[in-house]
PDB file of C-alpha atoms in Angstrom:
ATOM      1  CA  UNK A   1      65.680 138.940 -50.271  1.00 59.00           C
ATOM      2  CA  UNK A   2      69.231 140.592 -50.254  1.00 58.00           C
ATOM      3  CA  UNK A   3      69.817 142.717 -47.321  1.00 59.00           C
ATOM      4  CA  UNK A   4      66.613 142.050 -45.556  1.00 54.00           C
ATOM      5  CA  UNK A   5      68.437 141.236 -42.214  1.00 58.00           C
ATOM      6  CA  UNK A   6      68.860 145.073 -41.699  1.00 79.00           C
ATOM      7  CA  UNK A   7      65.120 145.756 -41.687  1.00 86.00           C
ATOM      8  CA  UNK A   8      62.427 144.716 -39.377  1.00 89.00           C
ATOM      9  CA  UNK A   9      60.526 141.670 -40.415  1.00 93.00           C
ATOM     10  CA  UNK A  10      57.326 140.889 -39.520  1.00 95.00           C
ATOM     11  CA  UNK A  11      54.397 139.214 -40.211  1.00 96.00           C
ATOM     12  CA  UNK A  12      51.531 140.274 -42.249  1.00 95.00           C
ATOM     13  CA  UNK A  13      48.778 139.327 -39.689  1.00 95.00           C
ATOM     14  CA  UNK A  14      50.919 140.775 -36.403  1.00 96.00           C
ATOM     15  CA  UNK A  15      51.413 144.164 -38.774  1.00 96.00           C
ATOM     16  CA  UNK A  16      47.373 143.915 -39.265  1.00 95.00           C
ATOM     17  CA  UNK A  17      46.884 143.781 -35.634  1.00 96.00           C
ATOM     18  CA  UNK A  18      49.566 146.505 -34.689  1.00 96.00           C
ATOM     19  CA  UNK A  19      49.602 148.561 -37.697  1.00 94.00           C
ATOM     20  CA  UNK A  20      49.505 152.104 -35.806  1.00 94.00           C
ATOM     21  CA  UNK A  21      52.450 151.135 -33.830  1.00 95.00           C
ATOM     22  CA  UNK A  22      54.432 150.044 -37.150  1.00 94.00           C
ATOM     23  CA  UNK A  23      53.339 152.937 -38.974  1.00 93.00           C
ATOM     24  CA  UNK A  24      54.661 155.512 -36.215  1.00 93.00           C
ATOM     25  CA  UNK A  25      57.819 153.438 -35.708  1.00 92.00           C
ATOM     26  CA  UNK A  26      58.512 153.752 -39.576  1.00 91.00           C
ATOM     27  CA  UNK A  27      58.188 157.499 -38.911  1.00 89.00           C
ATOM     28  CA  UNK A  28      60.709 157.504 -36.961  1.00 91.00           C
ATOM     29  CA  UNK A  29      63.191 155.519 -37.793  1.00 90.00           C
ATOM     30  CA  UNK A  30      62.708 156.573 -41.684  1.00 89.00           C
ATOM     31  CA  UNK A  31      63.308 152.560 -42.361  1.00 90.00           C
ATOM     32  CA  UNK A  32      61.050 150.236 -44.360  1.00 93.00           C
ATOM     33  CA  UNK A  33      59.742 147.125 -42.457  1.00 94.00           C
ATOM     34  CA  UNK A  34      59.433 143.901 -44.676  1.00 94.00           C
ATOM     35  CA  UNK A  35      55.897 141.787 -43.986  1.00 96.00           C
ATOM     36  CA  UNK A  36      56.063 138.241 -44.767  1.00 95.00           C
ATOM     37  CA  UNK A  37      53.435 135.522 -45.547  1.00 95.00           C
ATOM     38  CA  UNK A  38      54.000 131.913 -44.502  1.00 95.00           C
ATOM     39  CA  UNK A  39      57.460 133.336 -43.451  1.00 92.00           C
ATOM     40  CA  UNK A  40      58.417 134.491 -46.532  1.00 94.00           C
ATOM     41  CA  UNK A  41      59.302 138.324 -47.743  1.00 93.00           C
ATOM     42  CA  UNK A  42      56.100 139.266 -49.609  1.00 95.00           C
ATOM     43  CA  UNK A  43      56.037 143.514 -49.102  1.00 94.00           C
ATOM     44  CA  UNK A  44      57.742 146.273 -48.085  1.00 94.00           C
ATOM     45  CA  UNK A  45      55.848 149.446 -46.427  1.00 94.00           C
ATOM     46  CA  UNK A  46      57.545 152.648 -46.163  1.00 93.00           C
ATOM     47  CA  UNK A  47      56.481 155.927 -45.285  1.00 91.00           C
ATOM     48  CA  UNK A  48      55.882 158.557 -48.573  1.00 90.00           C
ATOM     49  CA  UNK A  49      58.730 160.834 -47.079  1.00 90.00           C
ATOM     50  CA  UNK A  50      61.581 158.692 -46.599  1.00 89.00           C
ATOM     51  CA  UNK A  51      60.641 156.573 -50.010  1.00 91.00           C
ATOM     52  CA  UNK A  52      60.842 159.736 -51.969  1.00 92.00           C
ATOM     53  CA  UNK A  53      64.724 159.810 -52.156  1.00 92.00           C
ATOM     54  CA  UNK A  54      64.498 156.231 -53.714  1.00 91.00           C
ATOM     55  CA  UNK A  55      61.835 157.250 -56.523  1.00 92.00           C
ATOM     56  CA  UNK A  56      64.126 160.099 -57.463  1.00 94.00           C
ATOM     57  CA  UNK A  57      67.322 157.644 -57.912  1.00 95.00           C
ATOM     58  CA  UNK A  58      64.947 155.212 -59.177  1.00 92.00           C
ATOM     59  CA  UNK A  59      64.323 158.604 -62.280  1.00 91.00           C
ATOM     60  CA  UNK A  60      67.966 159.145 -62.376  1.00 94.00           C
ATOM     61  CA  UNK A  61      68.570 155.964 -62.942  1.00 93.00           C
ATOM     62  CA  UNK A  62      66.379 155.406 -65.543  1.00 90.00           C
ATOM     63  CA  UNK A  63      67.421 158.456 -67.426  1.00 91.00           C
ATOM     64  CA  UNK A  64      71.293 157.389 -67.478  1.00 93.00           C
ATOM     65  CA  UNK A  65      70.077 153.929 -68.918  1.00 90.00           C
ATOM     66  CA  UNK A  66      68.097 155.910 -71.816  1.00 91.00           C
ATOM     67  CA  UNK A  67      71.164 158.469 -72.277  1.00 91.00           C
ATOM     68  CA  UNK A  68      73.549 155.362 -72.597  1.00 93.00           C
ATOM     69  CA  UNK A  69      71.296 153.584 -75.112  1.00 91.00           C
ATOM     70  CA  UNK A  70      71.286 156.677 -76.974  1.00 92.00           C
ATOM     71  CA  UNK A  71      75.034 157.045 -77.237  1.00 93.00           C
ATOM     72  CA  UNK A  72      75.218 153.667 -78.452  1.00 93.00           C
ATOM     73  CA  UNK A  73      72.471 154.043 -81.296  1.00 92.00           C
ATOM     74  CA  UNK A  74      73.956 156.644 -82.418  1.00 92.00           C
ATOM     75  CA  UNK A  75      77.365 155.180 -82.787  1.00 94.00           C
ATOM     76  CA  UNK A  76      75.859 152.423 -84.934  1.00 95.00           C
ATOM     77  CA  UNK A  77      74.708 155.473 -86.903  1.00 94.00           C
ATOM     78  CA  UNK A  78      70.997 155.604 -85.553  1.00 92.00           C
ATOM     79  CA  UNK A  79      69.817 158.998 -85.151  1.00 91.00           C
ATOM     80  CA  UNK A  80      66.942 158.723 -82.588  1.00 92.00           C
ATOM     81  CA  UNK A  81      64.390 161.544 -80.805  1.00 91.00           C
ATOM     82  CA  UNK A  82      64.374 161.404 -77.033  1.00 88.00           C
ATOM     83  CA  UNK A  83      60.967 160.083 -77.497  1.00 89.00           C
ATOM     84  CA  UNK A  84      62.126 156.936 -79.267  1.00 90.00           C
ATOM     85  CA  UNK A  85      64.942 156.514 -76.939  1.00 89.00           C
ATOM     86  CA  UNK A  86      62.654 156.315 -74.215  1.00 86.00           C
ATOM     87  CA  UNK A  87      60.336 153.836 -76.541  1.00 87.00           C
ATOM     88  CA  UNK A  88      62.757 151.507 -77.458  1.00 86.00           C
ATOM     89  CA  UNK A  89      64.993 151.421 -74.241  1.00 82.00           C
ATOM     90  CA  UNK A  90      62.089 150.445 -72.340  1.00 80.00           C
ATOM     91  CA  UNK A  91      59.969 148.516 -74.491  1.00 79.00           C
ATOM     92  CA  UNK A  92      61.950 145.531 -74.030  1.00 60.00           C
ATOM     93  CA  UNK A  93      61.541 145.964 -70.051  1.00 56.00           C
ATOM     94  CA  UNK A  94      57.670 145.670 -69.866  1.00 50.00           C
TER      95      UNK A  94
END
């Protein structure tokens, strides 16, 4: 897992024991603690607030991708809807 040194690891049965503390420690630091399982990354947690920001890049993101594809259909002299766009870009990402 890229960049996982940065976050607090622990393990999925210590977080099950000590979840309250996690959870208020998360809270405050506004950082997302990775729990692993046989020592291995398996999930993130994150409070709703802080993960909010990333949902709204993950939109913006996903909007630029659609507006691209759209640009290049309609250089190859597709003209699509926005609903189609969305369709087509994404179908192929399911």
């Amino acid at each position: 897992m890229k960049n996982s040194e940065e976050l607090k690891t622990i393990s999925l049965s210590t977080f099950k024991r000590r979840s309250g503390e996690y959870i208020r420690q998360m809270k405050q630091s506004k950082k997302p603690i990775v729990l692993t399982l046989d020592g291995k990354p398996k999930l993130i947690i994150q409070d709703a607030k802080s993960f909010q920001p990333l949902l709204d890049a993950y939109e913006k993101a996903r909007l630029f991708d659609a507006i691209q594809y759209g640009v290049r259909e309609l250089q190859k002299g597709r003209e699509l809807t926005p609903e189609q766009i969305f369709e087509e870009c994404y179908a192929f990402r399911k």
